[in-house]
XYZ file of C-alpha atoms in Angstrom:
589
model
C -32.978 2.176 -22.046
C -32.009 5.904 -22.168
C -33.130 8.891 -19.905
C -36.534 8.178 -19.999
C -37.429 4.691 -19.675
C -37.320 4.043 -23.330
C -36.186 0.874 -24.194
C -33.181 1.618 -27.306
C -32.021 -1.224 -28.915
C -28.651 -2.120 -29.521
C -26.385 -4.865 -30.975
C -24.099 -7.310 -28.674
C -21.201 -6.412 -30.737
C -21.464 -2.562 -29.936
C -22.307 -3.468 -26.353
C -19.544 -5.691 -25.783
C -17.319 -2.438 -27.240
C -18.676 -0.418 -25.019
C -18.655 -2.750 -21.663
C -14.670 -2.441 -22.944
C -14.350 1.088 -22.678
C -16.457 1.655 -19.844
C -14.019 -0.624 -18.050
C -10.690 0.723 -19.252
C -12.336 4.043 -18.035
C -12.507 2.777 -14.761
C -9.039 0.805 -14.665
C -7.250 3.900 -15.890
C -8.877 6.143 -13.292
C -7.358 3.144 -11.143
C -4.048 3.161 -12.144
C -3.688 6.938 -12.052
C -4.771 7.693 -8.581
C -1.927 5.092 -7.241
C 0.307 6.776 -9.595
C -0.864 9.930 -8.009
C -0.484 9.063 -4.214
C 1.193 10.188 -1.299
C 0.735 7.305 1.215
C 1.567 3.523 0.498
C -1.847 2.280 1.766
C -3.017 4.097 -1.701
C 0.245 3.746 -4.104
C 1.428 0.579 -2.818
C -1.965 -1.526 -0.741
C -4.300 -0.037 -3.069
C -6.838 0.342 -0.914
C -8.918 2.545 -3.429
C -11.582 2.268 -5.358
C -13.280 3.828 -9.030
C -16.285 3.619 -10.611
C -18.814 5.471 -12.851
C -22.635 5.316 -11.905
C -25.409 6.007 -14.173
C -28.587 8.829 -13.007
C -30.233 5.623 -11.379
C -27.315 5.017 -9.383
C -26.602 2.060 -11.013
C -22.925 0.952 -11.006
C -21.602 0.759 -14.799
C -18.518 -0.533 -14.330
C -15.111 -0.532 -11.730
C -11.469 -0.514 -11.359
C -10.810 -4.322 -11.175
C -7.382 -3.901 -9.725
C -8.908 -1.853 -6.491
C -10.408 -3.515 -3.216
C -14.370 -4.658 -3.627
C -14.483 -3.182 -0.211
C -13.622 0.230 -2.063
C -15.830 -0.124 -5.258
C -18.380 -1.969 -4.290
C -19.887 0.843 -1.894
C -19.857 3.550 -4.123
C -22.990 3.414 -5.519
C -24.257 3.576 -1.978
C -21.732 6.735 -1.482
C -23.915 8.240 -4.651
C -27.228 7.327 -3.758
C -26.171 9.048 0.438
C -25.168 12.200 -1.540
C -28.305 12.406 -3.325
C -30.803 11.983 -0.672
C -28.314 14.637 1.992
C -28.967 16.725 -1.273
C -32.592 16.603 -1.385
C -32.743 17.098 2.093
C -30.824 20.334 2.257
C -32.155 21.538 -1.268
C -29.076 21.460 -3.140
C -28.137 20.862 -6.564
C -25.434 19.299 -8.696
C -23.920 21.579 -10.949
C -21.250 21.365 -13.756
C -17.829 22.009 -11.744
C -18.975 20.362 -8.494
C -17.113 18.593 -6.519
C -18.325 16.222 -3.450
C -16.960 15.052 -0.530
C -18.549 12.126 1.531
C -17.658 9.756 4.092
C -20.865 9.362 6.169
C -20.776 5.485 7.171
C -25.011 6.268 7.614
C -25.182 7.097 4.024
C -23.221 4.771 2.074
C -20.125 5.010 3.186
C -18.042 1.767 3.920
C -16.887 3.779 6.578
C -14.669 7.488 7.940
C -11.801 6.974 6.944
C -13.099 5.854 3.272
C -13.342 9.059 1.881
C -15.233 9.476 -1.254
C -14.692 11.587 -4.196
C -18.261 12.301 -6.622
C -18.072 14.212 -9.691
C -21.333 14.541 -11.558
C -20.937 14.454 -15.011
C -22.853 16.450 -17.493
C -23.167 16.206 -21.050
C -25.159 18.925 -22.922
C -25.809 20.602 -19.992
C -27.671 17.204 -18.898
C -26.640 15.346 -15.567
C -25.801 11.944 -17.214
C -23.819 9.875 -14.234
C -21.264 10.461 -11.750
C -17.103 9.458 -11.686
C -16.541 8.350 -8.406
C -13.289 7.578 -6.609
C -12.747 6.433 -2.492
C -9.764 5.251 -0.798
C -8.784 4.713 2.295
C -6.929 8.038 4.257
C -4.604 7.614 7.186
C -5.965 10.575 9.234
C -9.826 11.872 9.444
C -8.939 13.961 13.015
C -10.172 10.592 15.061
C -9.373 10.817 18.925
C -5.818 9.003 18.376
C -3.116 8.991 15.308
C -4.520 6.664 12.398
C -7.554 6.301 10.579
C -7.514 1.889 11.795
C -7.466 0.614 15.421
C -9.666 3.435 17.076
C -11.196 0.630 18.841
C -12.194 2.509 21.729
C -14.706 5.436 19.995
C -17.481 5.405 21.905
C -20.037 7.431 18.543
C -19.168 8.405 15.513
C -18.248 11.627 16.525
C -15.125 10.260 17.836
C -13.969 8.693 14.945
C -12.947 11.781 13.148
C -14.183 14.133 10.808
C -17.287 13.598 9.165
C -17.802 15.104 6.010
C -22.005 14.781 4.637
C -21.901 15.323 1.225
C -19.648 18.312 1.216
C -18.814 21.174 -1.988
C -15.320 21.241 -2.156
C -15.431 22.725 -5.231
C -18.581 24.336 -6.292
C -19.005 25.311 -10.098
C -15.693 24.790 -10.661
C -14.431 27.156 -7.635
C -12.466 25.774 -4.626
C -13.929 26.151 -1.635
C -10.988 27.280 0.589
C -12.717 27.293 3.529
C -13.605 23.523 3.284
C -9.623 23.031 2.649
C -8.452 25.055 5.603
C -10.580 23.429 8.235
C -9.590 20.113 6.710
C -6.128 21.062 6.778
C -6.120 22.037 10.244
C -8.032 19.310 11.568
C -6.411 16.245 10.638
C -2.599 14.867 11.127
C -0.144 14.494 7.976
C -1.806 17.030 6.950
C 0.081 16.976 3.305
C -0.059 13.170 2.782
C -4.289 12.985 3.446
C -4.675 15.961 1.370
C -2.047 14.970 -1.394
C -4.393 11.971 -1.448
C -7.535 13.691 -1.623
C -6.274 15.915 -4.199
C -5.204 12.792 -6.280
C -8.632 11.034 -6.140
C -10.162 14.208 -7.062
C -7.741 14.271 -10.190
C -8.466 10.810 -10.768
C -12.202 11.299 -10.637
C -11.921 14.381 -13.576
C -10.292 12.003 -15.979
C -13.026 9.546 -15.146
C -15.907 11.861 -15.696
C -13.731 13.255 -19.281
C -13.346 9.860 -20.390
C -16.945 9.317 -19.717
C -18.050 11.919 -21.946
C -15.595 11.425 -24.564
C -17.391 8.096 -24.708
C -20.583 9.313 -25.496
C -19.552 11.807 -27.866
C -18.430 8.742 -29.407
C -21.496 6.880 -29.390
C -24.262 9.354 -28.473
C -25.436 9.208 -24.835
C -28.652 6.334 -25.710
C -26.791 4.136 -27.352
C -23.922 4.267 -24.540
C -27.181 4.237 -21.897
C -28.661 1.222 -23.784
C -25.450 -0.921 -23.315
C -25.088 -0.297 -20.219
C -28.444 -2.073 -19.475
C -27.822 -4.787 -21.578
C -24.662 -5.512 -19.908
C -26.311 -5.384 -16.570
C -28.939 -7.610 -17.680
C -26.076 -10.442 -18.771
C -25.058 -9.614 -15.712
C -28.393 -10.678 -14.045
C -29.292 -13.356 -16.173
C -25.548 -14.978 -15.396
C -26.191 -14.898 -11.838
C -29.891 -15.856 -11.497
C -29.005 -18.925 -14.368
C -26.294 -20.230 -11.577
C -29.339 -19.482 -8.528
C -31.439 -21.529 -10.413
C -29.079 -24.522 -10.642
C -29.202 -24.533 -6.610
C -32.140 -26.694 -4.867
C -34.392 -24.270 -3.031
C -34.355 -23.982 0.607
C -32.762 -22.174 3.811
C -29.185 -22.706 4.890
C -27.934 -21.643 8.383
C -24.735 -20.792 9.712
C -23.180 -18.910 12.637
C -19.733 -17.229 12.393
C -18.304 -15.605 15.956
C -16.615 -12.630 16.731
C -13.744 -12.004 19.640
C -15.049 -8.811 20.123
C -13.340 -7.209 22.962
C -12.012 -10.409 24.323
C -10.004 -7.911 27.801
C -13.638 -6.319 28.680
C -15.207 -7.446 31.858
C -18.900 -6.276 29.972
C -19.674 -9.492 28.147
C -21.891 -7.818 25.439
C -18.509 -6.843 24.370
C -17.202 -10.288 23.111
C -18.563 -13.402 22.125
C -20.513 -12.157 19.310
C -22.616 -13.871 16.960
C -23.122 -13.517 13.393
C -26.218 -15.238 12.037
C -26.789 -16.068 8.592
C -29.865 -17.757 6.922
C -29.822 -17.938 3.363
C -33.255 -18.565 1.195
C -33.166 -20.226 -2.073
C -36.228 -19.298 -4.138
C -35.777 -20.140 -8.372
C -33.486 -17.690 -9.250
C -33.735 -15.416 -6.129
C -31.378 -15.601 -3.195
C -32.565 -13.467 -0.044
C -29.847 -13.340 3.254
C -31.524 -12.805 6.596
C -29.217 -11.961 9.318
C -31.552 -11.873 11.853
C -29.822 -13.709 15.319
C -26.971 -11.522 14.935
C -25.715 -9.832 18.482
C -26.990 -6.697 19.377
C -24.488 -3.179 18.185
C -22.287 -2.322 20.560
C -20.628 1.187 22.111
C -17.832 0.418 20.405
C -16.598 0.430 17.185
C -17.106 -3.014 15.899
C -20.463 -2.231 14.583
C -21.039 -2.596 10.627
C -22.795 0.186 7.874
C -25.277 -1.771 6.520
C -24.995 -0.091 2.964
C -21.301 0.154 2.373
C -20.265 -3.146 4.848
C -22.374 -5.480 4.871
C -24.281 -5.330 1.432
C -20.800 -5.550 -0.233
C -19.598 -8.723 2.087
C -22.686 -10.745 1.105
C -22.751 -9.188 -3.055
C -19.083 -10.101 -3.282
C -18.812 -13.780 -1.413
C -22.315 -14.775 -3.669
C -20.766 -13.214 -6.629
C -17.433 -14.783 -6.305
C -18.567 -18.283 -5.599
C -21.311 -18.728 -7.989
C -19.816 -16.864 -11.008
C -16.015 -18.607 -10.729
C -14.222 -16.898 -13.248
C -12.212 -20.150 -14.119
C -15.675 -21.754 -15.134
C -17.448 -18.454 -16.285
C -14.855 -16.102 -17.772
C -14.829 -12.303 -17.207
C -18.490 -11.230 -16.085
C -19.271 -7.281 -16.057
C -19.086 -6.355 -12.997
C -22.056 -4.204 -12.579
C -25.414 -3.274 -10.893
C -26.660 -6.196 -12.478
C -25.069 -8.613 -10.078
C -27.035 -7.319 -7.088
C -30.648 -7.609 -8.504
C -31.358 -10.971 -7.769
C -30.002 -10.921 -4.301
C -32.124 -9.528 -1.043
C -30.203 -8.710 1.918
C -32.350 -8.399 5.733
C -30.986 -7.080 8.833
C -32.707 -6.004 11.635
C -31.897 -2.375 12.980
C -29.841 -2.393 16.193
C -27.804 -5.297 15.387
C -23.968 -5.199 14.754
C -24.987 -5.535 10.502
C -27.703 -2.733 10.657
C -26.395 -0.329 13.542
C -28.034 2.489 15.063
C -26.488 5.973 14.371
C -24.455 7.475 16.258
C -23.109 3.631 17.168
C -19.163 3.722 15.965
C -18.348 1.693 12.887
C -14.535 2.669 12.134
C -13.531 -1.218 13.126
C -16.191 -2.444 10.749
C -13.392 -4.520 8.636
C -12.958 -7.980 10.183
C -16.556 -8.473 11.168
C -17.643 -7.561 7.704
C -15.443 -10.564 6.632
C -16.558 -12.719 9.196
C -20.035 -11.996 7.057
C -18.494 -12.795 4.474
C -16.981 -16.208 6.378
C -19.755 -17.176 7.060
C -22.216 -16.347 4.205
C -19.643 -18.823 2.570
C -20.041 -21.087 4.956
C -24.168 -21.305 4.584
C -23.516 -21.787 0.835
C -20.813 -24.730 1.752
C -23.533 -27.042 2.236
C -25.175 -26.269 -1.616
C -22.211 -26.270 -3.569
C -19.573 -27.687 -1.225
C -16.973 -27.593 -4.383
C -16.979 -24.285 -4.923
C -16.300 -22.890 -1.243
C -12.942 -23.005 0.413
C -12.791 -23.794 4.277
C -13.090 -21.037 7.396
C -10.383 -18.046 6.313
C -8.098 -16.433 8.994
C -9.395 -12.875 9.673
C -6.987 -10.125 8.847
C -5.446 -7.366 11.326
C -4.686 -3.854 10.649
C -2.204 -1.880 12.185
C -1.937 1.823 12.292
C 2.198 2.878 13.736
C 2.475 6.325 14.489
C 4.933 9.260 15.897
C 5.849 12.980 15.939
C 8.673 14.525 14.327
C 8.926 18.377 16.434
C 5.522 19.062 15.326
C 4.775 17.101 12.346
C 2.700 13.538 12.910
C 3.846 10.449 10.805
C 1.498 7.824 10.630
C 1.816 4.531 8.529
C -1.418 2.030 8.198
C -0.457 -1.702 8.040
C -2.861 -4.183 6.702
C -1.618 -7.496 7.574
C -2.662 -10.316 5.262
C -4.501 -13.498 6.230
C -5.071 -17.113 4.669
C -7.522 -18.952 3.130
C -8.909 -22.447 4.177
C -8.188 -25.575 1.930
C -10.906 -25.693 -1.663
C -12.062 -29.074 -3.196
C -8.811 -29.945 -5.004
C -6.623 -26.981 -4.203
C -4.800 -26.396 -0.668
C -5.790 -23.202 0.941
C -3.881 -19.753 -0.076
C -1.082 -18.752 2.095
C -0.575 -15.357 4.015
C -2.788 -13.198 1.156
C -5.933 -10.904 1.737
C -9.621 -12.723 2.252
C -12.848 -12.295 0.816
C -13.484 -9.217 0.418
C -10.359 -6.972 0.947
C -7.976 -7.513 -1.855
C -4.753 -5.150 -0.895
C -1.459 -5.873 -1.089
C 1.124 -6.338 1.411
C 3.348 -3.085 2.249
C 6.766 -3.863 0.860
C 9.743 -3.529 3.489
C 12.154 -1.411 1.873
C 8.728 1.015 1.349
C 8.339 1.130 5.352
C 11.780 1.134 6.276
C 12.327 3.931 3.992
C 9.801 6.004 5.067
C 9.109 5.613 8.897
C 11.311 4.585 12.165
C 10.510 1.106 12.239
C 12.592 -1.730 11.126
C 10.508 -5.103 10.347
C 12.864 -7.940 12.312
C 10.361 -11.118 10.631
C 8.772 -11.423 8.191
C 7.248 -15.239 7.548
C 4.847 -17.773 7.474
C 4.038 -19.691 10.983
C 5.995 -22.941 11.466
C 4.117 -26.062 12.016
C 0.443 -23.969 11.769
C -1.529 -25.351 8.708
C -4.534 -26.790 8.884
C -5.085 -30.813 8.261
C -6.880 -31.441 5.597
C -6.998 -33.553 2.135
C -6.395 -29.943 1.074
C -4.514 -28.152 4.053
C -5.537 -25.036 4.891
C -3.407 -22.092 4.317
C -1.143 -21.049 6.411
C -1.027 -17.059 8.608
C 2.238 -14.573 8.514
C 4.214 -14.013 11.090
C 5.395 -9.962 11.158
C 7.466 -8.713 14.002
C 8.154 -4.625 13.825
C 10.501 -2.856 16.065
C 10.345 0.989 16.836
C 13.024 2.706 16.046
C 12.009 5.937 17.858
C 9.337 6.563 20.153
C 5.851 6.420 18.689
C 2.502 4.421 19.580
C 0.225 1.830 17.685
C -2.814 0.839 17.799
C -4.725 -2.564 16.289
C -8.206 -3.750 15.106
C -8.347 -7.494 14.265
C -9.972 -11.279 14.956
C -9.640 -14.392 14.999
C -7.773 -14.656 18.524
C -10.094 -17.071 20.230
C -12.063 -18.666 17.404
C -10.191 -20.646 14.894
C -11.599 -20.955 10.769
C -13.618 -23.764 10.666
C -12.387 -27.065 8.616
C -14.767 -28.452 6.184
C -16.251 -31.957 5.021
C -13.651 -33.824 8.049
C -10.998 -31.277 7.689
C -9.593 -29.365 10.682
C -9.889 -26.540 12.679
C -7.522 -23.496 11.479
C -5.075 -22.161 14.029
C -6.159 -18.607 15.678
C -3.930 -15.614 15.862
C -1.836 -13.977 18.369
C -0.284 -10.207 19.265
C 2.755 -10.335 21.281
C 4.431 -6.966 22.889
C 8.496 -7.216 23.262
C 8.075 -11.272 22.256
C 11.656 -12.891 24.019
C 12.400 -9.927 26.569
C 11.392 -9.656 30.358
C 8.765 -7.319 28.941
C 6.770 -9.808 27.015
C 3.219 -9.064 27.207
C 0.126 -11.000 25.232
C -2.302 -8.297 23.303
C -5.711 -8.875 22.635
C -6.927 -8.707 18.928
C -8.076 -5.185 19.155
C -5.460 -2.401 20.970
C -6.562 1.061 21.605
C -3.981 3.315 20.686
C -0.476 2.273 23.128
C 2.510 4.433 23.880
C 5.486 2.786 22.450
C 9.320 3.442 23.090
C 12.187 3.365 21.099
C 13.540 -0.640 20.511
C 10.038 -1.672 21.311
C 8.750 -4.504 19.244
C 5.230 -5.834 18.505
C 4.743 -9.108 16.823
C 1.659 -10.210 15.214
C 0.677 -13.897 14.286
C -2.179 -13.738 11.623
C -4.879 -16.958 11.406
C -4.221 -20.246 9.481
C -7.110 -21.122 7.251
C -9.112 -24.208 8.085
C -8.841 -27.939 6.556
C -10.958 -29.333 3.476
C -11.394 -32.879 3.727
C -10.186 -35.725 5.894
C -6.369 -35.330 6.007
C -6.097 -39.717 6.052
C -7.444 -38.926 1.883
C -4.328 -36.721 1.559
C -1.603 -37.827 -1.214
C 1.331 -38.848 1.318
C 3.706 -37.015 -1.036
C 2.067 -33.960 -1.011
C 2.327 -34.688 2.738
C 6.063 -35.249 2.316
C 6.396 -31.575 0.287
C 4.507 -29.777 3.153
C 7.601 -31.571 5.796
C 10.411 -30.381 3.091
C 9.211 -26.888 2.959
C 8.937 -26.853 6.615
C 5.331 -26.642 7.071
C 5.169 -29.042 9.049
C 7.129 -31.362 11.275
C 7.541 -35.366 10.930
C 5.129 -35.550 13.930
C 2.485 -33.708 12.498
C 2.647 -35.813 9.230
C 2.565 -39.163 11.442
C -0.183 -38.109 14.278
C -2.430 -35.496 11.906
C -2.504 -37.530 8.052
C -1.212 -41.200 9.254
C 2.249 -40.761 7.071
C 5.497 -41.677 8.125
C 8.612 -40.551 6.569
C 11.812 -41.934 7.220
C 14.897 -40.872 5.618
C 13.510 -38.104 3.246
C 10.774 -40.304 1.813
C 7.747 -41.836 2.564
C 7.434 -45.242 4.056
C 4.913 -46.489 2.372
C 4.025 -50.150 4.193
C 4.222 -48.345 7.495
C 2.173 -45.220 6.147
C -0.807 -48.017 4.869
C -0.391 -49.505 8.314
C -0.666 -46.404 10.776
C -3.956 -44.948 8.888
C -5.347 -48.916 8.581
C -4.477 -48.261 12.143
C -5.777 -44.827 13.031
């Protein structure tokens, strides 16, 4: 289909061409911008995202080695631009430039800045190169761009930046820059980053049309909607295979687990999901009320990407359906309902800076309502993530470093559950410690996974990290997380997870317990903070577990000899498993 609405024909073998280009556009755009990075949450977490997006604001492809929680939004970051556009009257032109990071139009949230480029072709407007990552400063009340847990709008979660010039037909707008510049701390890392995605976008948007000077702009146009309807027709052939109906399922929150208020903590999500043929809609209606604090989720840019990315993943397993364009397609068959005022579908100004572990509690438990359709395909209740956000001043200069701590997944039909790795829908990596240690005053004392803290389960669930960091000058942190009070759920007889912990000066006469979510704290030089992440729930009843996988999990150190006898009915004596007495204490138990 080009410009117009005229359908163009084209064959599979120059569509399946292009679907390859279109993606190598996107993965080098990828690869560049990390190349191109100051801080490690870009260059080393790759917490970024890339992706072109056609006129129609239709997604034609993305950097598959980025976060879903990065890509996944933009279109929504294109489709906010256009519409603060048409209200203010303005106009793309060739040269332009475009800031965004308004969580109330498309944005996944402030500190996810994003970078729009439209492209133009023949002096046509033929798509947009998009890039977003994650910054470590947007002027917020407190250091850090994560754990500004107690913003009380979005006004005090930093600068907000509506579909902003910052180059206008090709000319830098240098007021933009200063104000930016003298707004925000590490000031040369956040720009150095912003400048990079910028770069990164350019090559996008000149790959883009070196593309369709290639093929001409319908034909390129054309294969782009046939791969989005292979897309389609892949996902609404695996719908179909699903009996119709509605599936329930709650997930919970800690919220603020230290506030007296209790609409602070204890919150619900609520997820009904309708089977109908080859449609799937998800009504989140029963979910708490929003909040005055910054737990509160964008609808378009949270949410919407929790529920595409959970339905997409499960349904469309790449082990049993190979590589499947990821594309606008993918979202056409799916309906997503939320009513306004409710922690998914928030009121602005409500703050939505902590947006990231409820999003994958959505996620949780969007997973969990599919469980009972395709119960082989879903992994138990996943331990939530935390991120961390260390801080200082040098004379006058801030450092800040952003931390995202990994969690675990729960056991899957035949698999045990993943250990210490990102859920759902964040896929970053872990910080490596000669990176921080390099870089910052901190030292990390342990790094490990929990002793004796994995799940029972035919398939155990995986097991949380355990991270200790001491400060090696005086600085302050501050935390957003879960999972503190309500453990992952088992699944199909397996059990419960194990829920997470903070722990300030963990051994000394200072030892304090932290909640999940820590405004920013004053810390001193030789203080420590220690952070336990979630186990992952059980899959299965642990008495159906293979004794000498059992046996493994002791020699590793998983878990203890008592576990193994009280939790899966095995006893091991002398480095191997007694099998009379094992066949005896589960006849028994």
């Amino acid at each position: 289909m080009n410009q117009s609405g005229q359908v163009i024909a084209i064959d599979p073998i120059t569509s399946q061409v292009i679907q390859g280009a279109l993606e190598n556009i996107a993965i080098e755009m990828g690869h560049k911008l990390a190349r191109m990075s100051y801080s490690s949450i870009i260059r080393e977490s790759e917490d970024f995202g890339c992706a072109l997006v056609d006129t129609n604001v239709q997604q034609l492809c993305e950097s598959t080695q980025s976060t879903p929680l990065q890509s996944g939004p933009i279109p929504g970051y294109v489709r906010g631009i256009k519409k603060i556009f048409a209200e203010r009257g303005d106009d793309f032109c060739p040269g332009d430039v475009i800031m965004h990071n308004s969580a109330y139009h498309g944005a996944s949230h402030g500190p996810d800045i994003g970078i729009c480029i439209p492209v133009f072709y023949q002096e046509e407007l033929v798509g947009f190169s998009v890039t977003t990552a994650h910054h470590l400063d947007i002027g917020a009340l407190t250091p850090g761009s994560c754990g500004i847990v107690d913003a009380v709008d979005a006004y005090a979660e930093g600068l907000q930046f509506k579909a902003i010039k910052v180059y206008e037909n090709g000319q830098k707008n240098r007021q933009v820059w200063n104000m930016l510049r003298d707004n925000i701390r590490a000031t040369e890392m956040v720009v150095g980053d912003i400048e990079a995605q910028i770069a990164a976008a350019k090559i996008g948007a000149d790959r883009y049309i070196e593309l369709i000077e290639k093929y001409g702009l319908e034909k390129v146009l054309a294969a782009s909607e046939d791969l989005m309807r292979y897309s389609e027709t892949m996902l609404r052939s695996a719908i179909e295979k699903l009996p119709d109906g509605t599936y329930y399922a709650e997930g919970f929150l800690d919220g603020y687990l230290d506030s007296p208020d209790p609409a602070k903590k204890d919150l619900t999500i609520a997820v009904a999901l309708t089977i109908s043929g080859s449609d799937i809609k998800v009504d989140l209606s029963g979910t708490s009320p929003q909040v005055d604090r910054p737990i509160n989720m964008p609808f378009e840019g949270t949410v919407d990407c929790a529920i595409y990315l959970t339905l997409r993943s499960i349904l469309l397993d790449s082990n049993t359906y190979g590589s499947i364009p990821q594309n606008a397609g993918l979202i056409r068959p799916i309906a997503i309902y939320a009513p306004k005022g409710t922690l998914c579908n928030p009121i602005f100004p409500a703050p939505t800076i902590a947006r990231f572990c409820p999003g994958n509690v959505i996620a949780d438990t969007v997973m969990k309502a599919l469980s009972q359709v395709v119960p082989k395909q879903v992994s138990a209740g996943v331990g939530n993530l935390k991120v961390v956000s260390y801080s200082g001043l040098d004379n006058e200069d801030y450092w800040v470093f952003m931390d995202i701590m990994e969690g675990s997944y729960g056991g899957r039909n035949g698999l045990n559950g993943m250990d210490a790795v990102d859920t759902l829908y964040a896929n970053t990596r872990n910080n490596p410690i000669e990176d921080i240690e390099a870089h910052y005053p901190l030292r990390v004392n342990r790094y490990e996974l929990r002793n004796d803290a994995c799940a029972p389960g035919k398939w155990r669930g995986g097991i949380g990290s355990v991270k200790e960091v001491a400060f090696l000058a005086d600085g302050s942190i501050s935390l957003e997380g879960d999972g503190h009070k309500y453990a992952p759920w088992g699944f199909s007889g397996g059990s419960e997870g194990f829920v997470g912990n903070v722990i300030l000066n963990y051994g000394t006469e200072k030892e304090k317990s932290l909640p999940s979510k820590l405004p920013n704290m004053v810390m001193k030089e030789g203080d420590t903070i220690l952070l336990t992440g979630p186990s992952g729930g059980g899959y299965g009843d642990p008495f159906e577990r293979d004794p000498n996988l059992v046996l493994h999990d002791v020699i590793d150190g998983y878990i203890s000899l008592s576990n193994a006898e009280e939790a899966y009915g095995v006893v091991i004596e002398e480095g191997n498993v007694n099998v009379e007495k094992t066949m005896a204490l589960r006849n028994s138990m």
